[in-house]
XYZ file of C-alpha atoms in Angstrom:
406
model
C 106.585 76.764 84.713
C 109.820 77.957 86.394
C 111.439 78.690 83.114
C 108.286 80.874 81.889
C 108.025 82.628 85.169
C 111.687 83.471 85.099
C 111.212 84.768 81.675
C 108.575 86.897 82.747
C 110.638 88.196 85.514
C 113.484 89.028 83.144
C 111.205 90.935 80.794
C 109.596 92.975 83.558
C 113.114 93.682 85.135
C 114.207 95.004 81.651
C 110.896 96.906 81.236
C 111.292 98.481 84.689
C 114.564 100.243 83.199
C 112.258 102.139 80.711
C 111.487 104.640 83.503
C 111.770 108.428 84.001
C 112.956 107.905 87.576
C 115.811 105.682 88.924
C 113.904 104.802 91.965
C 110.993 102.574 91.142
C 109.166 102.938 87.777
C 107.821 106.305 86.494
C 106.311 105.867 82.957
C 103.972 108.223 81.771
C 101.763 108.096 78.579
C 103.049 109.411 75.334
C 106.582 109.871 76.331
C 109.840 108.460 75.210
C 109.496 105.854 77.879
C 106.167 104.735 76.687
C 107.572 104.587 73.242
C 110.503 102.486 74.308
C 108.142 100.124 76.158
C 105.942 99.754 73.008
C 108.977 98.872 71.156
C 110.015 96.259 73.616
C 106.492 94.796 73.844
C 106.355 94.898 70.073
C 109.455 92.631 69.774
C 107.976 90.284 72.381
C 104.604 90.061 70.473
C 106.341 89.461 67.135
C 108.413 86.680 68.688
C 105.262 85.116 69.848
C 104.076 85.102 66.238
C 101.512 87.871 66.870
C 100.572 90.636 64.337
C 101.355 94.035 65.902
C 99.799 97.449 65.494
C 99.367 100.554 67.616
C 95.836 102.333 67.509
C 95.236 106.061 67.659
C 94.455 105.885 71.399
C 98.174 104.601 71.881
C 97.157 101.162 72.716
C 99.501 98.530 71.441
C 97.579 95.312 70.306
C 99.220 92.067 69.498
C 96.867 89.622 67.482
C 96.778 85.823 67.124
C 94.715 85.324 63.853
C 92.640 82.199 63.927
C 92.097 80.382 60.915
C 88.706 79.059 62.086
C 86.910 82.122 63.535
C 86.655 85.722 63.528
C 85.647 85.858 67.069
C 88.270 87.419 69.507
C 89.225 86.870 73.039
C 90.949 90.010 74.481
C 93.603 90.068 77.179
C 95.101 93.216 78.478
C 96.357 95.781 80.979
C 98.176 98.934 81.027
C 102.006 99.808 80.469
C 101.925 103.172 82.470
C 102.679 103.522 86.132
C 102.331 105.903 88.815
C 105.375 108.119 89.955
C 108.122 105.912 91.542
C 105.822 102.825 91.232
C 106.451 99.113 90.991
C 107.464 97.067 87.884
C 104.589 94.619 87.939
C 101.385 96.800 88.360
C 99.625 96.744 84.975
C 102.440 95.592 82.562
C 102.746 92.167 84.118
C 99.161 91.679 82.638
C 100.543 92.143 79.134
C 103.712 90.264 79.383
C 102.168 87.000 80.856
C 99.641 86.498 78.047
C 102.301 87.167 75.450
C 104.523 84.449 76.988
C 101.535 82.098 77.225
C 100.510 82.563 73.490
C 104.297 82.006 72.620
C 104.393 78.731 74.527
C 101.248 77.606 72.847
C 102.605 78.487 69.480
C 105.804 76.322 70.211
C 103.485 73.607 71.201
C 101.587 73.881 67.881
C 98.271 74.427 69.483
C 95.838 75.942 67.070
C 92.949 77.934 68.857
C 89.743 77.980 67.138
C 89.404 81.736 67.942
C 91.592 84.813 67.662
C 93.231 86.424 70.644
C 94.583 89.882 71.148
C 96.865 91.116 73.829
C 96.538 95.059 74.551
C 98.984 97.288 76.251
C 96.972 100.309 77.323
C 98.556 103.727 77.177
C 96.877 105.465 80.260
C 95.120 103.713 83.044
C 96.653 105.578 86.112
C 95.695 109.046 85.111
C 99.258 110.397 86.381
C 100.100 112.684 83.540
C 96.537 113.933 82.494
C 93.453 114.303 84.746
C 91.863 111.507 83.010
C 92.229 107.488 83.292
C 91.365 104.204 81.386
C 91.496 106.138 78.132
C 92.366 102.970 75.988
C 89.435 100.839 76.926
C 86.928 103.621 76.980
C 87.885 104.319 73.441
C 87.129 100.776 72.529
C 83.826 100.808 74.567
C 82.783 104.227 72.962
C 82.656 105.821 76.347
C 85.697 108.152 76.127
C 84.752 111.849 76.486
C 86.609 113.751 73.496
C 86.573 117.009 75.705
C 89.177 115.247 77.710
C 91.407 115.947 74.732
C 91.685 119.552 75.878
C 93.034 118.480 79.319
C 96.701 119.456 80.108
C 99.517 118.117 82.043
C 101.749 119.953 84.611
C 103.748 121.490 81.608
C 100.743 122.807 79.901
C 100.764 120.177 77.064
C 97.179 119.103 76.025
C 96.291 115.550 75.682
C 95.566 115.994 71.996
C 98.895 117.670 71.495
C 100.777 114.936 73.296
C 99.030 112.195 71.347
C 99.841 114.058 68.054
C 103.488 114.442 69.007
C 103.365 110.520 69.678
C 102.465 109.900 66.055
C 98.552 109.366 66.780
C 95.588 110.890 65.254
C 93.252 111.848 68.193
C 90.569 112.879 65.709
C 90.116 109.053 64.811
C 89.187 108.077 68.279
C 85.470 107.579 67.558
C 86.202 105.076 64.758
C 88.095 102.763 67.187
C 84.841 101.712 69.055
C 84.640 97.876 68.953
C 81.678 95.885 68.302
C 80.606 93.539 71.087
C 79.413 91.001 68.639
C 83.090 90.282 67.729
C 84.455 89.959 70.995
C 84.306 86.644 73.309
C 85.295 88.764 76.394
C 88.072 90.629 78.095
C 90.447 89.018 80.530
C 92.869 90.894 82.718
C 95.894 89.216 84.910
C 96.893 91.569 87.524
C 98.858 91.518 90.722
C 96.476 91.604 93.716
C 97.939 94.792 95.133
C 96.867 93.643 98.479
C 97.682 91.154 101.188
C 94.849 88.589 100.898
C 96.370 85.959 98.809
C 99.649 86.132 100.754
C 97.981 85.668 103.998
C 96.330 82.623 102.686
C 99.442 81.362 101.134
C 97.803 81.225 97.711
C 99.519 82.212 94.320
C 96.471 82.701 92.496
C 92.960 84.151 92.974
C 89.878 84.658 90.805
C 88.300 87.992 91.032
C 84.601 88.152 91.586
C 84.013 91.866 91.005
C 85.816 95.354 90.737
C 84.418 97.375 93.648
C 82.286 100.541 93.076
C 83.867 103.731 94.486
C 82.211 106.998 95.574
C 84.055 109.919 97.310
C 82.692 112.732 99.483
C 83.819 116.061 100.731
C 82.721 117.101 104.231
C 83.481 120.357 106.059
C 82.364 121.357 109.628
C 82.467 125.040 110.456
C 82.562 126.250 114.167
C 84.241 128.983 115.815
C 87.904 129.586 116.767
C 88.645 130.371 120.323
C 91.562 130.491 122.866
C 92.521 126.998 124.047
C 92.955 128.027 127.517
C 89.944 130.348 128.094
C 86.960 128.818 126.387
C 85.443 126.029 128.459
C 84.776 122.624 126.918
C 81.099 122.728 126.941
C 80.894 126.108 125.127
C 83.322 124.999 122.314
C 82.292 124.870 118.587
C 85.201 122.455 117.735
C 85.017 121.550 114.160
C 88.039 119.033 114.243
C 86.234 117.099 117.295
C 83.227 116.850 115.081
C 85.442 115.527 112.147
C 87.046 113.031 114.648
C 83.815 111.707 115.671
C 82.790 111.084 112.082
C 86.154 109.497 111.081
C 85.883 106.949 114.030
C 82.384 105.998 113.472
C 83.235 105.455 109.715
C 85.823 103.142 110.652
C 83.516 101.067 113.227
C 80.828 101.051 110.580
C 83.034 99.612 107.898
C 84.534 96.989 110.188
C 81.189 95.649 110.935
C 80.298 94.986 107.518
C 81.748 92.501 104.999
C 83.047 93.786 101.631
C 83.058 97.492 102.723
C 85.900 99.657 102.971
C 85.801 103.419 104.203
C 88.852 105.591 103.997
C 89.465 109.098 105.244
C 92.709 110.070 103.505
C 92.798 113.745 103.696
C 92.049 116.257 106.664
C 92.491 119.964 106.513
C 92.149 122.074 109.656
C 92.014 125.817 110.276
C 93.665 127.768 111.923
C 95.858 124.679 112.648
C 97.612 125.954 115.538
C 98.440 124.426 118.977
C 96.538 126.808 121.160
C 93.308 127.511 119.273
C 90.112 125.608 118.931
C 89.939 124.571 115.219
C 87.168 126.568 113.389
C 87.130 124.617 110.131
C 87.712 120.885 109.431
C 87.401 119.541 105.932
C 88.032 115.817 104.946
C 87.509 113.343 102.348
C 85.616 110.167 102.697
C 86.111 107.286 100.181
C 83.761 104.154 100.071
C 84.464 101.064 98.153
C 82.434 97.853 97.773
C 81.516 95.204 95.181
C 77.913 95.834 96.238
C 76.610 99.215 95.088
C 73.662 98.952 97.319
C 76.055 98.951 100.331
C 78.174 101.487 99.060
C 75.318 103.758 98.539
C 73.622 103.069 101.840
C 77.003 103.833 103.455
C 77.392 107.147 101.995
C 73.860 108.160 102.907
C 74.403 106.934 106.525
C 77.518 109.134 106.862
C 75.832 112.217 105.276
C 73.005 111.986 108.091
C 75.589 111.353 110.753
C 77.515 114.384 109.627
C 74.266 116.665 110.036
C 73.376 114.918 113.439
C 76.791 115.668 114.871
C 76.820 119.221 113.487
C 73.540 119.761 115.035
C 74.362 118.507 118.401
C 77.569 120.559 118.410
C 75.944 123.701 117.097
C 78.129 123.672 113.894
C 77.568 124.242 110.233
C 78.235 121.361 107.954
C 78.409 120.786 104.260
C 78.583 117.470 102.406
C 78.820 116.476 98.827
C 79.292 113.423 96.748
C 82.159 114.288 94.348
C 82.701 111.201 92.457
C 80.928 107.894 91.738
C 81.854 104.735 89.801
C 79.562 101.608 89.884
C 80.879 98.173 90.540
C 81.565 95.774 87.724
C 80.957 92.191 88.546
C 83.135 89.601 86.708
C 81.353 87.187 84.378
C 80.244 84.034 86.224
C 81.357 81.747 83.432
C 84.757 83.427 83.303
C 85.114 82.847 86.976
C 84.384 79.390 86.486
C 86.897 78.981 83.629
C 89.819 80.606 85.830
C 88.691 78.219 88.789
C 88.929 75.204 86.472
C 92.412 76.284 85.177
C 93.504 76.740 88.956
C 92.170 73.232 89.687
C 94.010 71.684 86.813
C 97.313 73.154 88.312
C 96.523 71.387 91.542
C 96.026 74.597 93.394
C 93.158 75.617 95.753
C 90.396 77.782 94.402
C 89.902 81.182 96.074
C 87.674 84.160 94.960
C 87.950 87.700 96.158
C 86.842 91.236 95.014
C 89.120 93.799 93.640
C 89.315 96.967 95.726
C 91.264 98.701 93.085
C 90.136 99.991 89.738
C 91.500 98.337 86.464
C 91.240 98.418 82.734
C 88.526 95.729 82.977
C 86.217 97.931 84.686
C 86.155 100.274 81.440
C 86.115 97.335 79.036
C 82.933 95.951 81.031
C 80.914 98.613 78.904
C 81.788 96.673 75.872
C 82.065 93.040 76.980
C 82.130 90.581 79.680
C 85.024 90.603 81.928
C 87.093 88.204 84.061
C 90.167 88.794 86.233
C 93.022 86.649 87.749
C 94.916 87.970 90.657
C 98.483 87.073 91.240
C 100.065 87.241 94.679
C 101.922 90.378 95.656
C 104.663 90.001 98.227
C 103.720 91.703 101.490
C 100.703 93.094 99.793
C 102.775 95.858 98.440
C 101.805 97.931 95.233
C 102.425 101.511 93.929
C 105.749 101.050 95.749
C 109.250 100.563 94.401
C 109.262 97.439 96.555
C 106.391 95.814 94.644
C 107.424 92.094 93.998
C 105.823 89.033 92.671
C 107.529 85.659 92.737
C 108.650 84.121 89.268
C 107.087 80.823 90.384
C 103.695 82.863 91.019
C 103.902 84.299 87.453
C 104.918 80.855 86.058
C 101.609 79.476 87.492
C 99.623 82.316 86.024
C 100.941 81.688 82.562
C 100.135 77.929 82.770
C 96.581 79.078 83.958
C 96.211 81.397 80.959
C 97.522 78.308 78.640
C 94.986 75.958 80.434
C 92.159 78.567 79.996
C 92.752 78.979 76.413
C 92.906 75.234 75.463
C 89.890 74.451 77.661
C 87.966 77.231 76.152
C 88.817 76.030 72.770
C 87.606 72.401 73.719
């Protein structure tokens, strides 16, 4: 386990050098860094005895071809990163299954089904205002109108793909049949502190949280801070603060609910004037869609009530929604069985972040395994996962594959 974990650490260290930035990892889709990463992963896949190809969505695919069945179990995650991100987010979930398949090949294990490992091109949506492109193409849910979207340099997604040697006109032909796939499994760093707080290396994911985002704006009246009495003010920021504090209280009292206000804009934003305008975002995440929707409705009503009491105008709008994706019960049991076989305690937790698995869920059943993140850090150059923990994850993949075969 220690050797396999150290192999993973070495690979991820070398891959982290394929970056636009010296600080952290910056790897955008359809760039020279993406190509270098695909070349590196291609060598890894070939060393593991896999057949390698790149589809027209930029997804690199390594395939173990079974002699017994045409059914395929798919592993995968993304090779791209945010700007100045960490070396594990996404790409670890490509490296670990490759090393697990290589180890099984060395042990001369013959699986009765085929296995594919996929490195998706664009999960983060950092270069273009889209995300989860690779799995959405496979599931048949990718909107081809997104090909016209442009990056900061004015290059369209379609042009970037063509410059990368791909044929974006062929995307619709890449849709996979659910009948041919056993399921999709993703191994990912937790990106949070829960496993570390419980001194656990591995955790089984129960669901990928649903997400909704709202925009709220209170409109009052600006006035002199020294001359307008407190009871005659139309303070838009005070109303926003009241909503923000109530949102925090509301979420803390409910399990599996997270509410975040991450952006606030204030006008006129000076020290001696009462704020006339306050606009802010509200993001709600939960593995339970009913709880998420109920929370959004509550906060909309709260905003209107506060506006009425303070004699303000208010506008509220839901700007984004993504439903929760539960992980397959049987897949959760398979991961738990593998963890038990390693002599480790079982633990299940939801994923608050979105992953490639959430888009693959439109095609097939999904399952996820989390690996501990040191200090809970992610999207950060200091992101770190122990070699020992990755070694355990590789062993869990091997056990899952052999038990599944049995």
